[in-house]
Amino acid sequence: KKYDCGDNCFLNLFGLSSDYPPYYSVESAAGIIIGNGNIGRYLTRDVATFMSRDGGFTWFEIAKGSHTYEIGNHGGLILLAKDQEPTNKIKYSWNEGLSWEDFTLCEDKFNIKNIIIEPSSRGHYFVIYGEKVKNGAKKGIVIGLNFGEVYPPCRNPNYPDSEDSDYETWRPRAGESNECFLGHKVSIIRRKRDAKCINNELMEQKIISSNCDCTEDDYQCDIGYARNEPGAP
């Protein structure tokens, strides 16, 4: 549901220097960003975890409290785990944060330090590591999760937007109707949000780019200079 935040509807995200996991994205998952933060005028400790699937243009809350996270399978799998208190569960989503399913890792709770995946974030095998304290001694814990056979393979990546395909065309934008972003119109082929399937790890993300016409908004005066009047060359 929407926040009742009045005139202070700002999303503040924690960065690399904070006590919480910072905002995060991977090159192979087009448009997806996850971060810990809060809604309001300032950054506070009233933390929740937020996600965007359109490159940061819009955001939605996915969990209360701070979490560590990882993105896999070209964005087709996302894992969350509490990072400020012991737990024995993780949450995972196959539909880019639309819904979440719980999975119990083990019987005893432990402090999860991080969730990692291979460097390209295309795979479906995750590693969760952390530690627990028993009788005054720390014990490291490492758990592997393989989602490779949980869902069927995705269909027809070469025919996006068709009924027989699990893929769609997404276009990043800089405004409600402005598809020109950093001087380009870009089309990216990615899996449909509601397609319950696994991407091929070797799939290459297809990107189609074209230049936009230059407008007055694309230019600014050099340092020490100003226009004589608005609209003047």
mmCIF file with all atom_site columns, C-alpha atoms in Angstrom:
data_model
loop_
_atom_site.group_PDB
_atom_site.id
_atom_site.type_symbol
_atom_site.label_atom_id
_atom_site.label_alt_id
_atom_site.label_comp_id
_atom_site.label_asym_id
_atom_site.label_entity_id
_atom_site.label_seq_id
_atom_site.pdbx_PDB_ins_code
_atom_site.Cartn_x
_atom_site.Cartn_y
_atom_site.Cartn_z
_atom_site.occupancy
_atom_site.B_iso_or_equiv
_atom_site.pdbx_formal_charge
_atom_site.auth_seq_id
_atom_site.auth_comp_id
_atom_site.auth_asym_id
_atom_site.auth_atom_id
_atom_site.pdbx_PDB_model_num
ATOM 1   C CA . LYS A 1 1   ? 0.000  0.000   0.000   1.00 0.00 ? 1   LYS A CA 1
ATOM 2   C CA . LYS A 1 2   ? 1.080  3.585   -0.494  1.00 0.00 ? 2   LYS A CA 1
ATOM 3   C CA . TYR A 1 3   ? 2.884  5.516   2.223   1.00 0.00 ? 3   TYR A CA 1
ATOM 4   C CA . ASP A 1 4   ? 1.029  8.371   3.946   1.00 0.00 ? 4   ASP A CA 1
ATOM 5   C CA . CYS A 1 5   ? 4.013  10.722  3.724   1.00 0.00 ? 5   CYS A CA 1
ATOM 6   C CA . GLY A 1 6   ? 2.441  14.051  2.717   1.00 0.00 ? 6   GLY A CA 1
ATOM 7   C CA . ASP A 1 7   ? 5.001  16.452  1.236   1.00 0.00 ? 7   ASP A CA 1
ATOM 8   C CA . ASN A 1 8   ? 7.975  14.278  2.278   1.00 0.00 ? 8   ASN A CA 1
ATOM 9   C CA . CYS A 1 9   ? 7.568  11.296  -0.046  1.00 0.00 ? 9   CYS A CA 1
ATOM 10  C CA . PHE A 1 10  ? 11.274 10.847  -0.634  1.00 0.00 ? 10  PHE A CA 1
ATOM 11  C CA . LEU A 1 11  ? 13.024 7.477   -0.834  1.00 0.00 ? 11  LEU A CA 1
ATOM 12  C CA . ASN A 1 12  ? 16.339 7.622   1.035   1.00 0.00 ? 12  ASN A CA 1
ATOM 13  C CA . LEU A 1 13  ? 18.693 4.679   0.395   1.00 0.00 ? 13  LEU A CA 1
ATOM 14  C CA . PHE A 1 14  ? 21.697 3.585   2.441   1.00 0.00 ? 14  PHE A CA 1
ATOM 15  C CA . GLY A 1 15  ? 25.027 3.497   0.606   1.00 0.00 ? 15  GLY A CA 1
ATOM 16  C CA . LEU A 1 16  ? 28.389 1.796   1.018   1.00 0.00 ? 16  LEU A CA 1
ATOM 17  C CA . SER A 1 17  ? 29.321 3.657   4.215   1.00 0.00 ? 17  SER A CA 1
ATOM 18  C CA . SER A 1 18  ? 26.262 2.551   6.220   1.00 0.00 ? 18  SER A CA 1
ATOM 19  C CA . ASP A 1 19  ? 25.635 -0.325  8.633   1.00 0.00 ? 19  ASP A CA 1
ATOM 20  C CA . TYR A 1 20  ? 23.077 -1.795  6.230   1.00 0.00 ? 20  TYR A CA 1
ATOM 21  C CA . PRO A 1 21  ? 23.612 -3.540  2.879   1.00 0.00 ? 21  PRO A CA 1
ATOM 22  C CA . PRO A 1 22  ? 23.786 -0.805  0.191   1.00 0.00 ? 22  PRO A CA 1
ATOM 23  C CA . TYR A 1 23  ? 21.654 -0.390  -2.924  1.00 0.00 ? 23  TYR A CA 1
ATOM 24  C CA . TYR A 1 24  ? 22.504 -3.053  -5.476  1.00 0.00 ? 24  TYR A CA 1
ATOM 25  C CA . SER A 1 25  ? 22.047 -3.982  -9.132  1.00 0.00 ? 25  SER A CA 1
ATOM 26  C CA . VAL A 1 26  ? 23.707 -6.328  -11.623 1.00 0.00 ? 26  VAL A CA 1
ATOM 27  C CA . GLU A 1 27  ? 24.360 -5.861  -15.324 1.00 0.00 ? 27  GLU A CA 1
ATOM 28  C CA . SER A 1 28  ? 22.559 -9.041  -16.399 1.00 0.00 ? 28  SER A CA 1
ATOM 29  C CA . ALA A 1 29  ? 19.223 -8.108  -14.720 1.00 0.00 ? 29  ALA A CA 1
ATOM 30  C CA . ALA A 1 30  ? 17.894 -5.167  -16.729 1.00 0.00 ? 30  ALA A CA 1
ATOM 31  C CA . GLY A 1 31  ? 16.123 -2.513  -14.640 1.00 0.00 ? 31  GLY A CA 1
ATOM 32  C CA . ILE A 1 32  ? 16.296 -4.228  -11.236 1.00 0.00 ? 32  ILE A CA 1
ATOM 33  C CA . ILE A 1 33  ? 17.661 -2.301  -8.228  1.00 0.00 ? 33  ILE A CA 1
ATOM 34  C CA . ILE A 1 34  ? 17.317 -3.305  -4.549  1.00 0.00 ? 34  ILE A CA 1
ATOM 35  C CA . GLY A 1 35  ? 18.167 -1.181  -1.512  1.00 0.00 ? 35  GLY A CA 1
ATOM 36  C CA . ASN A 1 36  ? 17.602 -0.613  2.199   1.00 0.00 ? 36  ASN A CA 1
ATOM 37  C CA . GLY A 1 37  ? 16.262 2.773   3.267   1.00 0.00 ? 37  GLY A CA 1
ATOM 38  C CA . ASN A 1 38  ? 13.228 4.700   4.419   1.00 0.00 ? 38  ASN A CA 1
ATOM 39  C CA . ILE A 1 39  ? 10.501 7.042   3.218   1.00 0.00 ? 39  ILE A CA 1
ATOM 40  C CA . GLY A 1 40  ? 10.573 10.610  4.568   1.00 0.00 ? 40  GLY A CA 1
ATOM 41  C CA . ARG A 1 41  ? 12.497 13.855  4.524   1.00 0.00 ? 41  ARG A CA 1
ATOM 42  C CA . TYR A 1 42  ? 15.687 12.386  6.032   1.00 0.00 ? 42  TYR A CA 1
ATOM 43  C CA . LEU A 1 43  ? 17.563 9.093   6.225   1.00 0.00 ? 43  LEU A CA 1
ATOM 44  C CA . THR A 1 44  ? 16.544 7.373   9.487   1.00 0.00 ? 44  THR A CA 1
ATOM 45  C CA . ARG A 1 45  ? 16.770 3.983   11.213  1.00 0.00 ? 45  ARG A CA 1
ATOM 46  C CA . ASP A 1 46  ? 13.142 3.180   10.361  1.00 0.00 ? 46  ASP A CA 1
ATOM 47  C CA . VAL A 1 47  ? 14.425 0.807   7.686   1.00 0.00 ? 47  VAL A CA 1
ATOM 48  C CA . ALA A 1 48  ? 12.606 -1.206  5.043   1.00 0.00 ? 48  ALA A CA 1
ATOM 49  C CA . THR A 1 49  ? 13.811 -2.924  1.877   1.00 0.00 ? 49  THR A CA 1
ATOM 50  C CA . PHE A 1 50  ? 12.781 -1.470  -1.482  1.00 0.00 ? 50  PHE A CA 1
ATOM 51  C CA . MET A 1 51  ? 13.003 -2.556  -5.096  1.00 0.00 ? 51  MET A CA 1
ATOM 52  C CA . SER A 1 52  ? 12.708 -1.037  -8.557  1.00 0.00 ? 52  SER A CA 1
ATOM 53  C CA . ARG A 1 53  ? 12.242 -2.978  -11.783 1.00 0.00 ? 53  ARG A CA 1
ATOM 54  C CA . ASP A 1 54  ? 12.405 0.022   -14.124 1.00 0.00 ? 54  ASP A CA 1
ATOM 55  C CA . GLY A 1 55  ? 15.892 1.347   -13.416 1.00 0.00 ? 55  GLY A CA 1
ATOM 56  C CA . GLY A 1 56  ? 14.908 3.473   -10.401 1.00 0.00 ? 56  GLY A CA 1
ATOM 57  C CA . PHE A 1 57  ? 12.025 5.371   -12.009 1.00 0.00 ? 57  PHE A CA 1
ATOM 58  C CA . THR A 1 58  ? 9.465  3.824   -9.628  1.00 0.00 ? 58  THR A CA 1
ATOM 59  C CA . TRP A 1 59  ? 9.964  1.896   -6.365  1.00 0.00 ? 59  TRP A CA 1
ATOM 60  C CA . PHE A 1 60  ? 7.955  -0.395  -4.091  1.00 0.00 ? 60  PHE A CA 1
ATOM 61  C CA . GLU A 1 61  ? 8.541  -1.857  -0.629  1.00 0.00 ? 61  GLU A CA 1
ATOM 62  C CA . ILE A 1 62  ? 9.286  -5.589  -0.529  1.00 0.00 ? 62  ILE A CA 1
ATOM 63  C CA . ALA A 1 63  ? 9.986  -6.179  3.194   1.00 0.00 ? 63  ALA A CA 1
ATOM 64  C CA . LYS A 1 64  ? 10.072 -4.428  6.554   1.00 0.00 ? 64  LYS A CA 1
ATOM 65  C CA . GLY A 1 65  ? 13.504 -4.109  8.157   1.00 0.00 ? 65  GLY A CA 1
ATOM 66  C CA . SER A 1 66  ? 17.003 -4.391  6.726   1.00 0.00 ? 66  SER A CA 1
ATOM 67  C CA . HIS A 1 67  ? 17.952 -7.331  4.481   1.00 0.00 ? 67  HIS A CA 1
ATOM 68  C CA . THR A 1 68  ? 20.846 -8.666  2.513   1.00 0.00 ? 68  THR A CA 1
ATOM 69  C CA . TYR A 1 69  ? 19.996 -9.740  -1.024  1.00 0.00 ? 69  TYR A CA 1
ATOM 70  C CA . GLU A 1 70  ? 21.196 -11.275 -4.228  1.00 0.00 ? 70  GLU A CA 1
ATOM 71  C CA . ILE A 1 71  ? 19.961 -11.311 -7.826  1.00 0.00 ? 71  ILE A CA 1
ATOM 72  C CA . GLY A 1 72  ? 20.365 -14.356 -10.055 1.00 0.00 ? 72  GLY A CA 1
ATOM 73  C CA . ASN A 1 73  ? 19.256 -15.891 -13.333 1.00 0.00 ? 73  ASN A CA 1
ATOM 74  C CA . HIS A 1 74  ? 19.091 -12.560 -15.232 1.00 0.00 ? 74  HIS A CA 1
ATOM 75  C CA . GLY A 1 75  ? 16.738 -11.206 -12.549 1.00 0.00 ? 75  GLY A CA 1
ATOM 76  C CA . GLY A 1 76  ? 14.509 -14.279 -12.643 1.00 0.00 ? 76  GLY A CA 1
ATOM 77  C CA . LEU A 1 77  ? 15.443 -15.182 -9.049  1.00 0.00 ? 77  LEU A CA 1
ATOM 78  C CA . ILE A 1 78  ? 15.894 -12.795 -6.113  1.00 0.00 ? 78  ILE A CA 1
ATOM 79  C CA . LEU A 1 79  ? 16.821 -13.859 -2.566  1.00 0.00 ? 79  LEU A CA 1
ATOM 80  C CA . LEU A 1 80  ? 16.343 -11.890 0.673   1.00 0.00 ? 80  LEU A CA 1
ATOM 81  C CA . ALA A 1 81  ? 17.530 -12.610 4.205   1.00 0.00 ? 81  ALA A CA 1
ATOM 82  C CA . LYS A 1 82  ? 17.428 -10.647 7.454   1.00 0.00 ? 82  LYS A CA 1
ATOM 83  C CA . ASP A 1 83  ? 20.888 -9.321  8.296   1.00 0.00 ? 83  ASP A CA 1
ATOM 84  C CA . GLN A 1 84  ? 20.377 -7.618  11.678  1.00 0.00 ? 84  GLN A CA 1
ATOM 85  C CA . GLU A 1 85  ? 19.141 -10.608 13.685  1.00 0.00 ? 85  GLU A CA 1
ATOM 86  C CA . PRO A 1 86  ? 19.570 -14.399 13.681  1.00 0.00 ? 86  PRO A CA 1
ATOM 87  C CA . THR A 1 87  ? 17.304 -16.318 11.315  1.00 0.00 ? 87  THR A CA 1
ATOM 88  C CA . ASN A 1 88  ? 17.025 -19.733 9.708   1.00 0.00 ? 88  ASN A CA 1
ATOM 89  C CA . LYS A 1 89  ? 14.921 -18.610 6.740   1.00 0.00 ? 89  LYS A CA 1
ATOM 90  C CA . ILE A 1 90  ? 15.307 -16.808 3.440   1.00 0.00 ? 90  ILE A CA 1
ATOM 91  C CA . LYS A 1 91  ? 12.705 -15.377 1.104   1.00 0.00 ? 91  LYS A CA 1
ATOM 92  C CA . TYR A 1 92  ? 12.865 -15.836 -2.646  1.00 0.00 ? 92  TYR A CA 1
ATOM 93  C CA . SER A 1 93  ? 10.921 -14.360 -5.540  1.00 0.00 ? 93  SER A CA 1
ATOM 94  C CA . TRP A 1 94  ? 10.625 -15.631 -9.117  1.00 0.00 ? 94  TRP A CA 1
ATOM 95  C CA . ASN A 1 95  ? 8.458  -12.664 -10.275 1.00 0.00 ? 95  ASN A CA 1
ATOM 96  C CA . GLU A 1 96  ? 10.703 -9.669  -9.522  1.00 0.00 ? 96  GLU A CA 1
ATOM 97  C CA . GLY A 1 97  ? 9.309  -8.940  -6.072  1.00 0.00 ? 97  GLY A CA 1
ATOM 98  C CA . LEU A 1 98  ? 5.602  -9.308  -6.836  1.00 0.00 ? 98  LEU A CA 1
ATOM 99  C CA . SER A 1 99  ? 5.365  -12.172 -4.322  1.00 0.00 ? 99  SER A CA 1
ATOM 100 C CA . TRP A 1 100 ? 7.764  -13.945 -1.951  1.00 0.00 ? 100 TRP A CA 1
ATOM 101 C CA . GLU A 1 101 ? 8.076  -17.504 -0.717  1.00 0.00 ? 101 GLU A CA 1
ATOM 102 C CA . ASP A 1 102 ? 9.762  -18.587 2.531   1.00 0.00 ? 102 ASP A CA 1
ATOM 103 C CA . PHE A 1 103 ? 12.368 -21.325 2.658   1.00 0.00 ? 103 PHE A CA 1
ATOM 104 C CA . THR A 1 104 ? 13.781 -22.813 5.876   1.00 0.00 ? 104 THR A CA 1
ATOM 105 C CA . LEU A 1 105 ? 17.535 -23.318 5.582   1.00 0.00 ? 105 LEU A CA 1
ATOM 106 C CA . CYS A 1 106 ? 18.203 -25.285 8.765   1.00 0.00 ? 106 CYS A CA 1
ATOM 107 C CA . GLU A 1 107 ? 16.910 -25.945 12.265  1.00 0.00 ? 107 GLU A CA 1
ATOM 108 C CA . ASP A 1 108 ? 19.043 -23.465 14.244  1.00 0.00 ? 108 ASP A CA 1
ATOM 109 C CA . LYS A 1 109 ? 19.026 -19.729 13.656  1.00 0.00 ? 109 LYS A CA 1
ATOM 110 C CA . PHE A 1 110 ? 22.290 -18.016 12.711  1.00 0.00 ? 110 PHE A CA 1
ATOM 111 C CA . ASN A 1 111 ? 23.551 -14.600 11.612  1.00 0.00 ? 111 ASN A CA 1
ATOM 112 C CA . ILE A 1 112 ? 23.519 -14.429 7.819   1.00 0.00 ? 112 ILE A CA 1
ATOM 113 C CA . LYS A 1 113 ? 26.430 -12.315 6.571   1.00 0.00 ? 113 LYS A CA 1
ATOM 114 C CA . ASN A 1 114 ? 25.766 -12.412 2.853   1.00 0.00 ? 114 ASN A CA 1
ATOM 115 C CA . ILE A 1 115 ? 24.197 -14.181 -0.124  1.00 0.00 ? 115 ILE A CA 1
ATOM 116 C CA . ILE A 1 116 ? 26.443 -14.574 -3.175  1.00 0.00 ? 116 ILE A CA 1
ATOM 117 C CA . ILE A 1 117 ? 26.291 -15.992 -6.692  1.00 0.00 ? 117 ILE A CA 1
ATOM 118 C CA . GLU A 1 118 ? 28.777 -16.372 -9.535  1.00 0.00 ? 118 GLU A CA 1
ATOM 119 C CA . PRO A 1 119 ? 30.084 -13.018 -10.888 1.00 0.00 ? 119 PRO A CA 1
ATOM 120 C CA . SER A 1 120 ? 27.761 -12.683 -13.903 1.00 0.00 ? 120 SER A CA 1
ATOM 121 C CA . SER A 1 121 ? 24.595 -13.250 -11.781 1.00 0.00 ? 121 SER A CA 1
ATOM 122 C CA . ARG A 1 122 ? 23.181 -15.412 -14.570 1.00 0.00 ? 122 ARG A CA 1
ATOM 123 C CA . GLY A 1 123 ? 23.181 -18.692 -12.666 1.00 0.00 ? 123 GLY A CA 1
ATOM 124 C CA . HIS A 1 124 ? 20.651 -20.268 -10.318 1.00 0.00 ? 124 HIS A CA 1
ATOM 125 C CA . TYR A 1 125 ? 23.001 -21.590 -7.629  1.00 0.00 ? 125 TYR A CA 1
ATOM 126 C CA . PHE A 1 126 ? 23.317 -19.349 -4.550  1.00 0.00 ? 126 PHE A CA 1
ATOM 127 C CA . VAL A 1 127 ? 25.639 -19.582 -1.554  1.00 0.00 ? 127 VAL A CA 1
ATOM 128 C CA . ILE A 1 128 ? 24.540 -18.263 1.849   1.00 0.00 ? 128 ILE A CA 1
ATOM 129 C CA . TYR A 1 129 ? 27.146 -17.854 4.553   1.00 0.00 ? 129 TYR A CA 1
ATOM 130 C CA . GLY A 1 130 ? 27.157 -16.653 8.150   1.00 0.00 ? 130 GLY A CA 1
ATOM 131 C CA . GLU A 1 131 ? 27.987 -17.686 11.687  1.00 0.00 ? 131 GLU A CA 1
ATOM 132 C CA . LYS A 1 132 ? 26.454 -18.639 15.004  1.00 0.00 ? 132 LYS A CA 1
ATOM 133 C CA . VAL A 1 133 ? 27.773 -18.502 18.548  1.00 0.00 ? 133 VAL A CA 1
ATOM 134 C CA . LYS A 1 134 ? 27.526 -21.636 20.681  1.00 0.00 ? 134 LYS A CA 1
ATOM 135 C CA . ASN A 1 135 ? 29.103 -21.981 24.120  1.00 0.00 ? 135 ASN A CA 1
ATOM 136 C CA . GLY A 1 136 ? 31.051 -18.800 23.515  1.00 0.00 ? 136 GLY A CA 1
ATOM 137 C CA . ALA A 1 137 ? 32.628 -20.055 20.278  1.00 0.00 ? 137 ALA A CA 1
ATOM 138 C CA . LYS A 1 138 ? 31.839 -18.854 16.763  1.00 0.00 ? 138 LYS A CA 1
ATOM 139 C CA . LYS A 1 139 ? 30.993 -21.418 14.119  1.00 0.00 ? 139 LYS A CA 1
ATOM 140 C CA . GLY A 1 140 ? 30.918 -20.616 10.415  1.00 0.00 ? 140 GLY A CA 1
ATOM 141 C CA . ILE A 1 141 ? 27.999 -21.843 8.298   1.00 0.00 ? 141 ILE A CA 1
ATOM 142 C CA . VAL A 1 142 ? 27.812 -22.175 4.504   1.00 0.00 ? 142 VAL A CA 1
ATOM 143 C CA . ILE A 1 143 ? 24.642 -23.322 2.693   1.00 0.00 ? 143 ILE A CA 1
ATOM 144 C CA . GLY A 1 144 ? 24.123 -23.811 -1.048  1.00 0.00 ? 144 GLY A CA 1
ATOM 145 C CA . LEU A 1 145 ? 20.761 -23.468 -2.811  1.00 0.00 ? 145 LEU A CA 1
ATOM 146 C CA . ASN A 1 146 ? 20.175 -24.755 -6.338  1.00 0.00 ? 146 ASN A CA 1
ATOM 147 C CA . PHE A 1 147 ? 17.026 -23.537 -8.131  1.00 0.00 ? 147 PHE A CA 1
ATOM 148 C CA . GLY A 1 148 ? 17.953 -25.173 -11.445 1.00 0.00 ? 148 GLY A CA 1
ATOM 149 C CA . GLU A 1 149 ? 15.225 -27.824 -11.426 1.00 0.00 ? 149 GLU A CA 1
ATOM 150 C CA . VAL A 1 150 ? 12.539 -25.908 -9.524  1.00 0.00 ? 150 VAL A CA 1
ATOM 151 C CA . TYR A 1 151 ? 11.005 -24.252 -12.611 1.00 0.00 ? 151 TYR A CA 1
ATOM 152 C CA . PRO A 1 152 ? 10.889 -25.205 -16.327 1.00 0.00 ? 152 PRO A CA 1
ATOM 153 C CA . PRO A 1 153 ? 13.101 -23.500 -18.952 1.00 0.00 ? 153 PRO A CA 1
ATOM 154 C CA . CYS A 1 154 ? 11.823 -20.234 -20.436 1.00 0.00 ? 154 CYS A CA 1
ATOM 155 C CA . ARG A 1 155 ? 10.420 -20.281 -23.981 1.00 0.00 ? 155 ARG A CA 1
ATOM 156 C CA . ASN A 1 156 ? 11.207 -18.404 -27.202 1.00 0.00 ? 156 ASN A CA 1
ATOM 157 C CA . PRO A 1 157 ? 13.561 -15.546 -26.233 1.00 0.00 ? 157 PRO A CA 1
ATOM 158 C CA . ASN A 1 158 ? 13.837 -14.610 -29.933 1.00 0.00 ? 158 ASN A CA 1
ATOM 159 C CA . TYR A 1 159 ? 10.101 -13.810 -30.203 1.00 0.00 ? 159 TYR A CA 1
ATOM 160 C CA . PRO A 1 160 ? 9.437  -11.369 -27.331 1.00 0.00 ? 160 PRO A CA 1
ATOM 161 C CA . ASP A 1 161 ? 5.963  -9.949  -26.634 1.00 0.00 ? 161 ASP A CA 1
ATOM 162 C CA . SER A 1 162 ? 4.198  -12.909 -28.279 1.00 0.00 ? 162 SER A CA 1
ATOM 163 C CA . GLU A 1 163 ? 1.816  -15.236 -26.416 1.00 0.00 ? 163 GLU A CA 1
ATOM 164 C CA . ASP A 1 164 ? 4.168  -18.181 -26.988 1.00 0.00 ? 164 ASP A CA 1
ATOM 165 C CA . SER A 1 165 ? 7.175  -16.347 -25.514 1.00 0.00 ? 165 SER A CA 1
ATOM 166 C CA . ASP A 1 166 ? 8.199  -15.844 -21.886 1.00 0.00 ? 166 ASP A CA 1
ATOM 167 C CA . TYR A 1 167 ? 9.995  -12.610 -22.834 1.00 0.00 ? 167 TYR A CA 1
ATOM 168 C CA . GLU A 1 168 ? 9.066  -8.967  -23.322 1.00 0.00 ? 168 GLU A CA 1
ATOM 169 C CA . THR A 1 169 ? 10.613 -5.751  -24.635 1.00 0.00 ? 169 THR A CA 1
ATOM 170 C CA . TRP A 1 170 ? 11.432 -3.158  -21.962 1.00 0.00 ? 170 TRP A CA 1
ATOM 171 C CA . ARG A 1 171 ? 12.376 0.435   -22.729 1.00 0.00 ? 171 ARG A CA 1
ATOM 172 C CA . PRO A 1 172 ? 14.096 2.543   -20.042 1.00 0.00 ? 172 PRO A CA 1
ATOM 173 C CA . ARG A 1 173 ? 12.701 6.070   -19.813 1.00 0.00 ? 173 ARG A CA 1
ATOM 174 C CA . ALA A 1 174 ? 13.536 9.384   -18.175 1.00 0.00 ? 174 ALA A CA 1
ATOM 175 C CA . GLY A 1 175 ? 9.901  10.487  -17.668 1.00 0.00 ? 175 GLY A CA 1
ATOM 176 C CA . GLU A 1 176 ? 6.304  9.410   -18.085 1.00 0.00 ? 176 GLU A CA 1
ATOM 177 C CA . SER A 1 177 ? 6.495  9.740   -21.880 1.00 0.00 ? 177 SER A CA 1
ATOM 178 C CA . ASN A 1 178 ? 10.203 10.401  -22.544 1.00 0.00 ? 178 ASN A CA 1
ATOM 179 C CA . GLU A 1 179 ? 11.924 7.297   -23.887 1.00 0.00 ? 179 GLU A CA 1
ATOM 180 C CA . CYS A 1 180 ? 15.149 9.207   -24.597 1.00 0.00 ? 180 CYS A CA 1
ATOM 181 C CA . PHE A 1 181 ? 17.601 8.316   -21.852 1.00 0.00 ? 181 PHE A CA 1
ATOM 182 C CA . LEU A 1 182 ? 21.147 9.729   -21.940 1.00 0.00 ? 182 LEU A CA 1
ATOM 183 C CA . GLY A 1 183 ? 20.712 10.517  -25.631 1.00 0.00 ? 183 GLY A CA 1
ATOM 184 C CA . HIS A 1 184 ? 19.479 7.069   -26.667 1.00 0.00 ? 184 HIS A CA 1
ATOM 185 C CA . LYS A 1 185 ? 16.299 5.089   -27.107 1.00 0.00 ? 185 LYS A CA 1
ATOM 186 C CA . VAL A 1 186 ? 17.033 1.614   -25.805 1.00 0.00 ? 186 VAL A CA 1
ATOM 187 C CA . SER A 1 187 ? 15.033 -1.618  -26.077 1.00 0.00 ? 187 SER A CA 1
ATOM 188 C CA . ILE A 1 188 ? 16.045 -4.556  -23.858 1.00 0.00 ? 188 ILE A CA 1
ATOM 189 C CA . ILE A 1 189 ? 14.700 -8.097  -24.095 1.00 0.00 ? 189 ILE A CA 1
ATOM 190 C CA . ARG A 1 190 ? 13.974 -9.539  -20.656 1.00 0.00 ? 190 ARG A CA 1
ATOM 191 C CA . ARG A 1 191 ? 11.799 -12.236 -19.106 1.00 0.00 ? 191 ARG A CA 1
ATOM 192 C CA . LYS A 1 192 ? 8.154  -11.374 -18.460 1.00 0.00 ? 192 LYS A CA 1
ATOM 193 C CA . ARG A 1 193 ? 7.479  -10.756 -14.801 1.00 0.00 ? 193 ARG A CA 1
ATOM 194 C CA . ASP A 1 194 ? 4.787  -13.446 -14.493 1.00 0.00 ? 194 ASP A CA 1
ATOM 195 C CA . ALA A 1 195 ? 6.693  -16.119 -16.471 1.00 0.00 ? 195 ALA A CA 1
ATOM 196 C CA . LYS A 1 196 ? 7.436  -18.879 -13.947 1.00 0.00 ? 196 LYS A CA 1
ATOM 197 C CA . CYS A 1 197 ? 10.523 -20.265 -15.637 1.00 0.00 ? 197 CYS A CA 1
ATOM 198 C CA . ILE A 1 198 ? 14.331 -20.359 -15.555 1.00 0.00 ? 198 ILE A CA 1
ATOM 199 C CA . ASN A 1 199 ? 16.459 -18.376 -18.012 1.00 0.00 ? 199 ASN A CA 1
ATOM 200 C CA . ASN A 1 200 ? 19.240 -20.105 -19.886 1.00 0.00 ? 200 ASN A CA 1
ATOM 201 C CA . GLU A 1 201 ? 22.512 -19.174 -18.153 1.00 0.00 ? 201 GLU A CA 1
ATOM 202 C CA . LEU A 1 202 ? 24.245 -18.709 -21.516 1.00 0.00 ? 202 LEU A CA 1
ATOM 203 C CA . MET A 1 203 ? 21.561 -16.377 -22.856 1.00 0.00 ? 203 MET A CA 1
ATOM 204 C CA . GLU A 1 204 ? 22.947 -13.026 -23.996 1.00 0.00 ? 204 GLU A CA 1
ATOM 205 C CA . GLN A 1 205 ? 20.814 -10.004 -23.142 1.00 0.00 ? 205 GLN A CA 1
ATOM 206 C CA . LYS A 1 206 ? 19.635 -8.448  -26.412 1.00 0.00 ? 206 LYS A CA 1
ATOM 207 C CA . ILE A 1 207 ? 19.876 -4.634  -26.463 1.00 0.00 ? 207 ILE A CA 1
ATOM 208 C CA . ILE A 1 208 ? 18.739 -2.437  -29.370 1.00 0.00 ? 208 ILE A CA 1
ATOM 209 C CA . SER A 1 209 ? 19.851 1.207   -29.247 1.00 0.00 ? 209 SER A CA 1
ATOM 210 C CA . SER A 1 210 ? 19.217 4.249   -31.449 1.00 0.00 ? 210 SER A CA 1
ATOM 211 C CA . ASN A 1 211 ? 20.230 7.911   -31.095 1.00 0.00 ? 211 ASN A CA 1
ATOM 212 C CA . CYS A 1 212 ? 17.692 10.580  -30.172 1.00 0.00 ? 212 CYS A CA 1
ATOM 213 C CA . ASP A 1 213 ? 17.350 13.962  -31.873 1.00 0.00 ? 213 ASP A CA 1
ATOM 214 C CA . CYS A 1 214 ? 19.162 16.684  -29.927 1.00 0.00 ? 214 CYS A CA 1
ATOM 215 C CA . THR A 1 215 ? 16.946 19.286  -28.233 1.00 0.00 ? 215 THR A CA 1
ATOM 216 C CA . GLU A 1 216 ? 17.528 22.422  -26.205 1.00 0.00 ? 216 GLU A CA 1
ATOM 217 C CA . ASP A 1 217 ? 17.338 20.339  -23.015 1.00 0.00 ? 217 ASP A CA 1
ATOM 218 C CA . ASP A 1 218 ? 20.466 18.429  -24.090 1.00 0.00 ? 218 ASP A CA 1
ATOM 219 C CA . TYR A 1 219 ? 22.739 21.459  -23.744 1.00 0.00 ? 219 TYR A CA 1
ATOM 220 C CA . GLN A 1 220 ? 24.027 23.625  -20.923 1.00 0.00 ? 220 GLN A CA 1
ATOM 221 C CA . CYS A 1 221 ? 26.260 26.678  -20.743 1.00 0.00 ? 221 CYS A CA 1
ATOM 222 C CA . ASP A 1 222 ? 29.919 26.241  -19.899 1.00 0.00 ? 222 ASP A CA 1
ATOM 223 C CA . ILE A 1 223 ? 31.282 27.443  -16.550 1.00 0.00 ? 223 ILE A CA 1
ATOM 224 C CA . GLY A 1 224 ? 31.189 31.234  -16.323 1.00 0.00 ? 224 GLY A CA 1
ATOM 225 C CA . TYR A 1 225 ? 28.690 31.657  -19.163 1.00 0.00 ? 225 TYR A CA 1
ATOM 226 C CA . ALA A 1 226 ? 24.927 32.262  -19.231 1.00 0.00 ? 226 ALA A CA 1
ATOM 227 C CA . ARG A 1 227 ? 22.319 32.841  -21.904 1.00 0.00 ? 227 ARG A CA 1
ATOM 228 C CA . ASN A 1 228 ? 21.259 36.411  -22.594 1.00 0.00 ? 228 ASN A CA 1
ATOM 229 C CA . GLU A 1 229 ? 17.621 35.345  -22.345 1.00 0.00 ? 229 GLU A CA 1
ATOM 230 C CA . PRO A 1 230 ? 15.675 32.065  -22.152 1.00 0.00 ? 230 PRO A CA 1
ATOM 231 C CA . GLY A 1 231 ? 15.756 30.212  -25.449 1.00 0.00 ? 231 GLY A CA 1
ATOM 232 C CA . ALA A 1 232 ? 18.611 32.274  -26.852 1.00 0.00 ? 232 ALA A CA 1
ATOM 233 C CA . PRO A 1 233 ? 21.362 30.290  -28.627 1.00 0.00 ? 233 PRO A CA 1
#
